[in-house]
Short mmCIF file of C-alpha atoms and ligand atoms in Angstrom, two decimals:
data_model
loop_
_atom_site.label_atom_id
_atom_site.label_comp_id
_atom_site.label_asym_id
_atom_site.label_seq_id
_atom_site.Cartn_x
_atom_site.Cartn_y
_atom_site.Cartn_z
CA MET A 1 203.74 66.08 2.81
CA THR A 2 205.03 63.59 0.80
CA ILE A 3 209.11 63.57 -0.25
CA SER A 4 210.28 62.16 -3.10
CA LYS A 5 212.89 59.24 -3.22
CA GLN A 6 215.35 61.86 -4.66
CA THR A 7 214.75 64.07 -1.71
CA ILE A 8 215.25 60.83 1.35
CA ASP A 9 218.38 60.10 -1.24
CA GLU A 10 219.53 63.60 -0.15
CA LEU A 11 218.50 63.14 3.54
CA VAL A 12 220.08 59.93 3.84
CA ALA A 13 223.89 61.07 2.28
CA LEU A 14 223.59 63.69 5.31
CA VAL A 15 224.35 61.08 7.90
CA ASP A 16 227.64 62.09 9.38
CA GLU A 17 230.09 60.12 10.52
CA SER A 18 232.47 62.15 12.95
CA ARG A 19 228.87 63.61 14.34
CA LEU A 20 228.18 59.84 15.51
CA VAL A 21 231.34 58.90 16.60
CA GLY A 22 231.13 62.30 18.93
CA ASP A 23 227.82 61.59 20.22
CA LEU A 24 228.60 58.33 20.93
CA SER A 25 231.80 58.94 22.49
CA SER A 26 229.91 61.53 24.84
CA MET A 27 227.42 58.73 25.66
CA VAL A 28 229.99 56.10 26.40
CA SER A 29 231.52 58.49 28.61
CA VAL A 30 228.46 59.07 30.97
CA PRO A 31 228.45 55.65 32.89
CA SER A 32 224.93 54.45 33.11
CA VAL A 33 225.51 50.60 34.86
CA ASN A 34 222.20 49.02 36.00
CA PRO A 35 222.50 48.68 39.98
CA PHE A 36 220.68 45.03 39.45
CA ASP A 37 219.19 45.30 43.29
CA GLU A 38 222.45 45.87 44.86
CA PRO A 39 223.73 49.02 46.27
CA VAL A 40 224.17 51.77 43.70
CA THR A 41 228.07 52.65 43.17
CA GLU A 42 229.43 55.51 41.57
CA GLU A 43 229.15 53.69 37.90
CA CYS A 44 225.27 53.31 38.27
CA ARG A 45 224.77 56.65 36.48
CA GLU A 46 221.78 56.35 34.73
CA GLN A 47 219.72 58.97 35.69
CA GLU A 48 222.38 61.15 35.01
CA PHE A 49 222.95 59.94 31.76
CA ALA A 50 219.39 59.95 30.80
CA GLU A 51 219.28 63.90 31.28
CA SER A 52 221.76 64.21 28.99
CA TYR A 53 220.23 61.75 26.29
CA LEU A 54 217.33 64.39 27.22
CA GLN A 55 219.36 67.13 26.37
CA HIS A 56 220.80 65.26 23.16
CA MET A 57 217.16 65.23 22.14
CA ASN A 58 216.36 68.50 22.80
CA GLY A 59 219.26 69.60 20.69
CA VAL A 60 217.84 68.32 17.99
CA GLY A 61 214.10 70.51 18.07
CA LEU A 62 212.50 67.25 19.50
CA ASP A 63 209.77 67.52 22.20
CA THR A 64 210.81 66.13 24.46
CA PHE A 65 209.20 64.17 28.13
CA LYS A 66 210.18 62.43 30.79
CA ARG A 67 208.60 59.58 33.21
CA ASP A 68 210.31 58.35 35.92
CA VAL A 69 209.52 54.52 36.41
CA ALA A 70 211.30 54.01 40.07
CA ASP A 71 213.09 55.95 42.21
CA GLY A 72 215.27 58.58 39.79
CA ARG A 73 215.01 56.22 37.08
CA PRO A 74 213.39 58.12 34.22
CA ASN A 75 212.44 56.88 30.89
CA VAL A 76 212.76 59.93 28.18
CA PHE A 77 211.53 60.66 25.04
CA GLY A 78 211.51 63.02 22.37
CA ARG A 79 208.78 63.80 19.57
CA ARG A 80 208.89 65.56 16.03
CA HIS A 81 205.52 65.90 15.44
CA GLY A 82 204.30 65.28 11.98
CA SER A 83 200.61 66.22 10.31
CA GLY A 84 198.80 63.65 11.70
CA GLU A 85 198.27 61.58 8.79
CA GLY A 86 200.86 59.07 9.13
CA PRO A 87 201.60 56.58 11.79
CA THR A 88 204.05 57.04 14.79
CA VAL A 89 207.77 55.07 14.56
CA MET A 90 209.38 54.77 17.63
CA LEU A 91 212.94 54.77 17.74
CA ALA A 92 213.46 52.58 21.13
CA GLY A 93 216.63 52.01 23.24
CA HIS A 94 217.66 51.60 26.27
CA LEU A 95 219.72 53.66 28.72
CA ASP A 96 221.29 51.54 30.95
CA THR A 97 224.24 49.23 30.47
CA VAL A 98 225.78 45.62 32.02
CA GLY A 99 228.50 46.32 35.12
CA VAL A 100 232.34 46.90 34.52
CA GLU A 101 233.61 44.32 37.11
CA ASP A 102 237.26 43.80 35.65
CA TYR A 103 236.24 45.85 33.07
CA VAL A 104 239.93 48.45 32.33
CA ASP A 105 238.87 51.66 31.25
CA PRO A 106 235.15 51.22 30.59
CA PHE A 107 234.00 54.70 30.38
CA ASN A 108 236.97 56.41 28.36
CA PRO A 109 235.53 55.97 24.89
CA VAL A 110 238.84 55.27 22.11
CA VAL A 111 238.52 54.96 18.48
CA SER A 112 240.45 52.11 16.86
CA ASN A 113 240.93 50.17 13.76
CA ARG A 114 237.44 51.44 12.62
CA LYS A 115 235.57 50.33 15.84
CA LEU A 116 234.58 52.19 19.05
CA TYR A 117 235.33 50.96 22.23
CA GLY A 118 233.79 51.61 25.52
CA ARG A 119 231.15 49.99 27.94
CA GLY A 120 227.65 50.53 26.28
CA SER A 121 229.12 50.98 23.13
CA CYS A 122 227.46 48.31 21.11
CA ASP A 123 224.81 47.42 23.60
CA MET A 124 223.36 50.02 23.27
CA LYS A 125 224.22 53.28 22.73
CA ALA A 126 225.54 53.45 19.40
CA ALA A 127 221.59 53.26 18.49
CA LEU A 128 220.39 55.62 20.72
CA ALA A 129 223.65 57.87 18.60
CA ALA A 130 221.54 57.26 15.41
CA TYR A 131 218.70 58.02 16.76
CA ILE A 132 219.73 61.38 17.40
CA GLU A 133 221.37 61.92 14.24
CA VAL A 134 217.68 60.75 12.20
CA GLY A 135 215.99 63.59 14.49
CA ARG A 136 218.94 65.96 13.69
CA ILE A 137 218.99 65.75 9.46
CA LEU A 138 214.72 65.77 10.12
CA ASP A 139 215.59 68.93 12.03
CA HIS A 140 218.13 70.32 9.82
CA ALA A 141 215.92 69.71 6.93
CA GLY A 142 212.81 71.40 8.56
CA LEU A 143 210.20 69.29 6.84
CA THR A 144 206.70 68.23 8.42
CA LEU A 145 205.92 65.01 7.74
CA LYS A 146 202.62 62.92 7.84
CA GLY A 147 203.51 61.19 11.18
CA ASP A 148 205.92 61.26 13.97
CA LEU A 149 209.13 60.59 14.73
CA LEU A 150 209.36 59.03 18.81
CA ILE A 151 212.52 58.56 20.44
CA ALA A 152 212.46 56.77 23.60
CA GLY A 153 215.37 55.75 25.62
CA VAL A 154 214.09 53.69 28.58
CA ALA A 155 215.38 52.32 31.86
CA ASP A 156 216.63 49.26 33.33
CA GLU A 157 216.58 46.84 30.48
CA GLU A 158 219.33 44.88 31.70
CA HIS A 159 217.46 43.79 35.09
CA MET A 160 213.93 43.94 34.97
CA MET A 161 212.68 45.99 31.96
CA LEU A 162 210.89 48.28 34.08
CA GLY A 163 211.23 50.68 31.62
CA SER A 164 209.32 49.57 28.54
CA LYS A 165 207.08 47.83 31.07
CA ASP A 166 206.20 51.34 32.39
CA VAL A 167 205.50 52.28 28.38
CA SER A 168 203.06 49.58 28.34
CA GLU A 169 201.37 50.59 31.25
CA ASN A 170 201.63 54.44 30.54
CA GLY A 171 202.48 54.59 27.37
CA PRO A 172 203.11 56.45 24.52
CA ILE A 173 202.22 53.43 22.60
CA PRO A 174 203.39 53.87 18.76
CA ASP A 175 201.92 51.85 15.87
CA PHE A 176 205.20 50.44 14.89
CA ALA A 177 208.73 50.58 17.31
CA ILE A 178 212.64 49.92 16.03
CA VAL A 179 214.84 48.21 19.38
CA GLY A 180 218.42 48.87 18.09
CA GLU A 181 219.86 45.85 19.89
CA PRO A 182 222.83 44.96 18.48
CA THR A 183 221.89 42.29 15.63
CA GLU A 184 224.57 43.43 13.01
CA LEU A 185 221.82 45.26 11.62
CA GLU A 186 219.79 42.00 10.85
CA VAL A 187 216.16 42.48 10.55
CA CYS A 188 215.10 40.36 13.37
CA HIS A 189 211.35 40.72 13.99
CA ALA A 190 210.62 37.73 16.92
CA HIS A 191 212.28 36.36 19.64
CA LYS A 192 211.87 34.03 22.73
CA GLY A 193 210.17 35.72 25.40
CA GLN A 194 212.04 34.49 29.22
CA LEU A 195 210.11 33.43 32.73
CA CYS A 196 211.56 32.88 35.45
CA MET A 197 209.97 31.15 38.07
CA HIS A 198 211.09 29.03 41.99
CA ILE A 199 209.43 25.56 42.46
CA LYS A 200 209.63 24.67 46.30
CA THR A 201 209.54 21.21 47.45
CA PHE A 202 208.73 20.35 51.18
CA GLY A 203 209.65 17.91 53.40
CA LYS A 204 210.45 17.21 57.10
CA ALA A 205 213.32 17.81 58.76
CA SER A 206 214.81 14.74 60.76
CA HIS A 207 218.83 13.71 62.11
CA SER A 208 220.08 12.33 59.20
CA SER A 209 221.46 9.63 60.99
CA VAL A 210 217.82 8.44 60.77
CA PRO A 211 216.58 9.60 57.32
CA GLU A 212 213.77 7.39 57.41
CA ASN A 213 212.18 9.64 59.95
CA GLY A 214 212.54 12.81 57.92
CA ILE A 215 211.21 13.76 54.40
CA ASN A 216 214.18 14.99 51.99
CA ALA A 217 212.74 18.06 50.04
CA ILE A 218 216.34 17.68 48.11
CA ASN A 219 215.35 14.13 46.75
CA HIS A 220 212.13 15.62 45.85
CA MET A 221 213.51 18.27 43.86
CA ALA A 222 215.74 16.15 42.30
CA ASP A 223 212.76 14.25 41.23
CA VAL A 224 211.32 17.51 40.00
CA ILE A 225 214.52 18.33 38.03
CA LYS A 226 214.03 14.96 36.20
CA SER A 227 210.76 15.57 35.53
CA LEU A 228 212.10 19.06 34.06
CA GLY A 229 214.20 16.88 31.33
CA GLN A 230 211.50 15.05 30.22
CA TYR A 231 209.40 18.76 29.92
CA GLY A 232 212.22 19.97 28.08
CA ASP A 233 212.02 16.88 25.53
CA ASP A 234 208.39 17.22 25.22
CA LEU A 235 208.80 21.25 24.39
CA LEU A 236 212.14 20.05 21.09
CA ALA A 237 208.73 17.39 19.93
CA ARG A 238 206.08 20.43 19.39
CA PRO A 239 206.21 22.27 16.44
CA ALA A 240 208.67 24.71 15.83
CA HIS A 241 208.34 28.67 15.64
CA PRO A 242 209.63 29.37 12.29
CA VAL A 243 212.30 31.28 13.54
CA CYS A 244 212.65 31.28 16.99
CA GLY A 245 212.50 27.42 16.80
CA HIS A 246 211.44 25.80 20.23
CA GLY A 247 210.97 26.47 23.61
CA LYS A 248 213.55 25.61 26.13
CA VAL A 249 213.58 24.90 30.08
CA THR A 250 216.56 24.99 32.19
CA PRO A 251 217.02 24.97 35.86
CA CYS A 252 219.39 27.47 36.89
CA VAL A 253 219.96 28.31 40.36
CA ILE A 254 219.68 25.72 43.30
CA ASN A 255 219.07 26.03 47.50
CA GLY A 256 218.22 23.62 50.00
CA GLY A 257 219.26 22.25 53.12
CA SER A 258 221.43 23.96 55.83
CA ILE A 259 223.44 21.29 57.87
CA SER A 260 224.76 18.13 56.82
CA SER A 261 223.36 16.33 60.00
CA SER A 262 219.92 16.99 59.06
CA VAL A 263 217.20 16.13 56.45
CA PRO A 264 216.44 18.99 54.73
CA ASP A 265 212.62 19.99 54.67
CA TYR A 266 213.18 22.86 52.25
CA CYS A 267 214.65 22.99 48.50
CA GLU A 268 214.05 25.66 46.21
CA LEU A 269 214.65 26.07 43.01
CA GLU A 270 214.92 28.68 39.82
CA VAL A 271 213.66 27.46 36.77
CA ASP A 272 214.13 29.66 33.27
CA ARG A 273 211.47 29.10 30.67
CA ARG A 274 211.89 30.54 27.08
CA THR A 275 208.51 30.74 25.59
CA LEU A 276 207.03 31.54 22.54
CA ALA A 277 204.44 33.13 21.08
CA GLY A 278 200.74 32.31 22.71
CA GLU A 279 202.87 31.11 25.56
CA SER A 280 201.83 33.05 28.72
CA LEU A 281 202.77 33.36 32.74
CA GLU A 282 199.62 31.52 33.46
CA SER A 283 199.83 28.89 30.52
CA VAL A 284 203.71 27.56 31.69
CA ILE A 285 202.10 27.55 35.32
CA GLU A 286 199.77 25.48 34.28
CA GLU A 287 201.74 23.26 32.73
CA TYR A 288 204.46 23.20 35.55
CA ARG A 289 201.34 22.05 37.57
CA GLN A 290 200.61 19.25 35.93
CA LEU A 291 204.21 17.99 35.88
CA LEU A 292 203.91 18.24 39.75
CA ASP A 293 200.61 16.91 40.30
CA SER A 294 201.87 13.97 38.67
CA LEU A 295 205.00 13.89 41.09
CA LYS A 296 202.54 14.23 43.84
CA ASN A 297 200.03 11.01 42.82
CA SER A 298 203.54 9.03 42.30
CA VAL A 299 206.14 10.08 45.10
CA PRO A 300 205.21 9.24 48.55
CA ASN A 301 204.80 12.82 50.81
CA PHE A 302 205.71 14.54 47.52
CA ASP A 303 204.75 18.67 48.57
CA TYR A 304 205.44 21.55 46.26
CA GLU A 305 204.52 25.15 45.81
CA ILE A 306 205.05 27.15 42.61
CA GLY A 307 206.25 30.75 42.33
CA PRO A 308 206.73 33.69 42.94
CA HIS A 309 208.28 34.78 39.08
CA THR A 310 211.23 36.60 39.37
CA LEU A 311 211.14 37.69 35.64
CA ASN A 312 208.34 37.40 33.41
CA ASN A 313 209.81 39.28 29.63
CA LEU A 314 207.35 38.57 26.62
CA PRO A 315 207.81 36.69 23.70
CA LEU A 316 208.05 38.93 20.14
CA ASP A 317 206.40 37.90 17.46
CA THR A 318 205.72 40.81 14.22
CA PRO A 319 204.59 39.44 11.51
CA ALA A 320 207.71 38.88 8.64
CA ASP A 321 205.26 41.19 6.18
CA SER A 322 204.41 44.07 8.76
CA SER A 323 205.13 47.25 7.04
CA VAL A 324 208.06 47.95 9.70
CA VAL A 325 209.91 45.14 9.00
CA THR A 326 209.59 45.38 5.15
CA SER A 327 210.33 48.84 5.29
CA ILE A 328 213.45 48.18 7.62
CA ALA A 329 214.64 45.43 5.37
CA GLU A 330 214.22 47.61 2.47
CA ALA A 331 216.16 50.54 3.53
CA TYR A 332 218.94 47.85 4.71
CA GLN A 333 218.91 46.51 1.20
CA HIS A 334 219.05 49.57 -0.39
CA VAL A 335 222.42 51.32 1.84
CA LEU A 336 224.03 48.01 1.74
CA GLY A 337 223.40 47.10 -1.67
CA LYS A 338 222.53 43.15 -0.56
CA PRO A 339 219.14 41.64 0.90
CA ALA A 340 218.55 41.91 4.63
CA PRO A 341 219.08 38.82 6.64
CA VAL A 342 215.93 38.28 8.46
CA GLY A 343 215.67 36.07 11.31
CA ALA A 344 215.04 35.52 14.95
CA PHE A 345 216.91 37.80 17.65
CA PRO A 346 218.66 35.09 20.69
CA ALA A 347 217.77 37.60 23.61
CA SER A 348 214.23 38.89 25.14
CA THR A 349 214.47 42.56 24.73
CA ASP A 350 212.07 45.46 25.68
CA ALA A 351 210.46 45.41 22.10
CA PRO A 352 207.17 43.42 22.84
CA HIS A 353 206.17 45.62 26.38
CA PHE A 354 205.68 48.50 23.05
CA LEU A 355 202.37 46.87 22.13
CA CYS A 356 202.61 47.73 18.74
CA PRO A 357 204.65 45.70 15.56
CA ALA A 358 208.29 45.84 16.32
CA VAL A 359 211.61 45.17 14.95
CA ILE A 360 214.89 44.64 16.50
CA CYS A 361 217.91 46.11 14.18
CA GLY A 362 221.03 47.76 15.53
CA PRO A 363 224.86 47.89 14.91
CA GLY A 364 227.58 45.95 16.79
CA SER A 365 227.21 42.31 17.79
CA ILE A 366 225.87 40.62 20.72
CA ASN A 367 228.96 38.50 20.44
CA GLN A 368 230.74 41.97 21.76
CA ALA A 369 227.79 42.88 23.89
CA HIS A 370 228.22 42.13 27.70
CA THR A 371 231.42 41.55 27.13
CA LEU A 372 235.19 43.11 28.87
CA ASP A 373 236.44 44.33 25.78
CA GLU A 374 232.92 45.82 24.04
CA TYR A 375 232.86 47.70 20.70
CA VAL A 376 230.77 48.81 17.88
CA SER A 377 232.16 49.17 14.37
CA ILE A 378 232.14 52.91 13.10
CA ASP A 379 230.47 51.56 9.97
CA GLU A 380 227.95 49.67 11.15
CA LEU A 381 226.85 52.81 13.47
CA CYS A 382 227.27 54.81 10.52
CA ALA A 383 224.94 52.17 8.17
CA SER A 384 222.42 52.35 11.32
CA ALA A 385 221.86 56.07 11.23
CA ARG A 386 221.16 55.78 7.40
CA ILE A 387 218.89 52.64 7.71
CA TYR A 388 216.27 54.29 10.21
CA LEU A 389 216.11 57.10 8.31
CA ARG A 390 215.20 56.09 5.79
CA THR A 391 212.83 53.77 7.19
CA VAL A 392 211.12 56.44 9.02
CA LEU A 393 210.94 58.50 6.34
CA ASN A 394 209.40 55.79 3.99
CA MET A 395 207.11 54.98 6.65
CA ILE A 396 205.81 58.27 7.88
CA SER A 397 206.49 61.24 4.86
ZN1 LIG B 1 220.74 45.84 25.06
#
């Protein structure tokens, strides 16, 4: 059915602060720290949190399902079926949080000064709570909309993004996605990708009293780092993306040599590359190869290897005039009474892995995410639920 503007206003007015704060508090109190390849600790209860989120979705009448993306690490989904005449809009968020080392009482949600404190409050259980409120209001209204509302809680965003990458492979692929990472409700329709790659140089060991008998892999890596500096300058000379700016390259981790009396025969560098739409794993490897081949031609005995890559998160480049971007910007304007700021998100997210036009817009600030004093503004939490509900109703009713 098509619903009137007045009905939309009435439904949006039902968003309830105390329910949102209650839901978010209960979510913060279930630790879901990402294990990051380390031994699992008491706080790594992502699966338990996933199950509880599934129960939240069940509780608001969604048709739920789940799929493990790794051992004991499920993605969970809830669907509110429409009549099949409209698009499927997915509200997606990650279930995991970063760690809590040195964080005092991270899982005891505290409300103070119109803020809710605790690990995951802003990144990004606030959005997950807002999605539940959207589902709840639609459930109470009992309307059959044209399209489907799909809510997704995905695993492992903070590390390898296994959850969203599994959605790329195994679905469900929606028509549009909204990802409520903390943007202070700015509408972000693009971000860079992140590609982490190893580069290795090889030399020949010798006693360091006679270094001329060896080939120093660290010296060769110094040449690589210098070339990467030039490559970084070249990236800045290329045309900028309208909202993301330029691609970047940064040497981040280096290892080489074993003892000081030996010329090192091996050195390894991990390079972080922030990519723009149109760049890929293959195109970046090709650029590294050109740079390293040119060293091979100019530096005696230079020997290298590229790979493996340790991370490949895609860039997001949803057109600013895509209906998911314009709908959420309109909803922002309606709820907050001012034009929505529109731009790029600074970090990479799950959004491009959903393989559809996607936008990032959520409560909380990236400045509070990952800190030892994480919080979300309760006003933004409530506004986000209103914005999501209005956007969903505009897109699927
Ligand atoms: Zn996040």
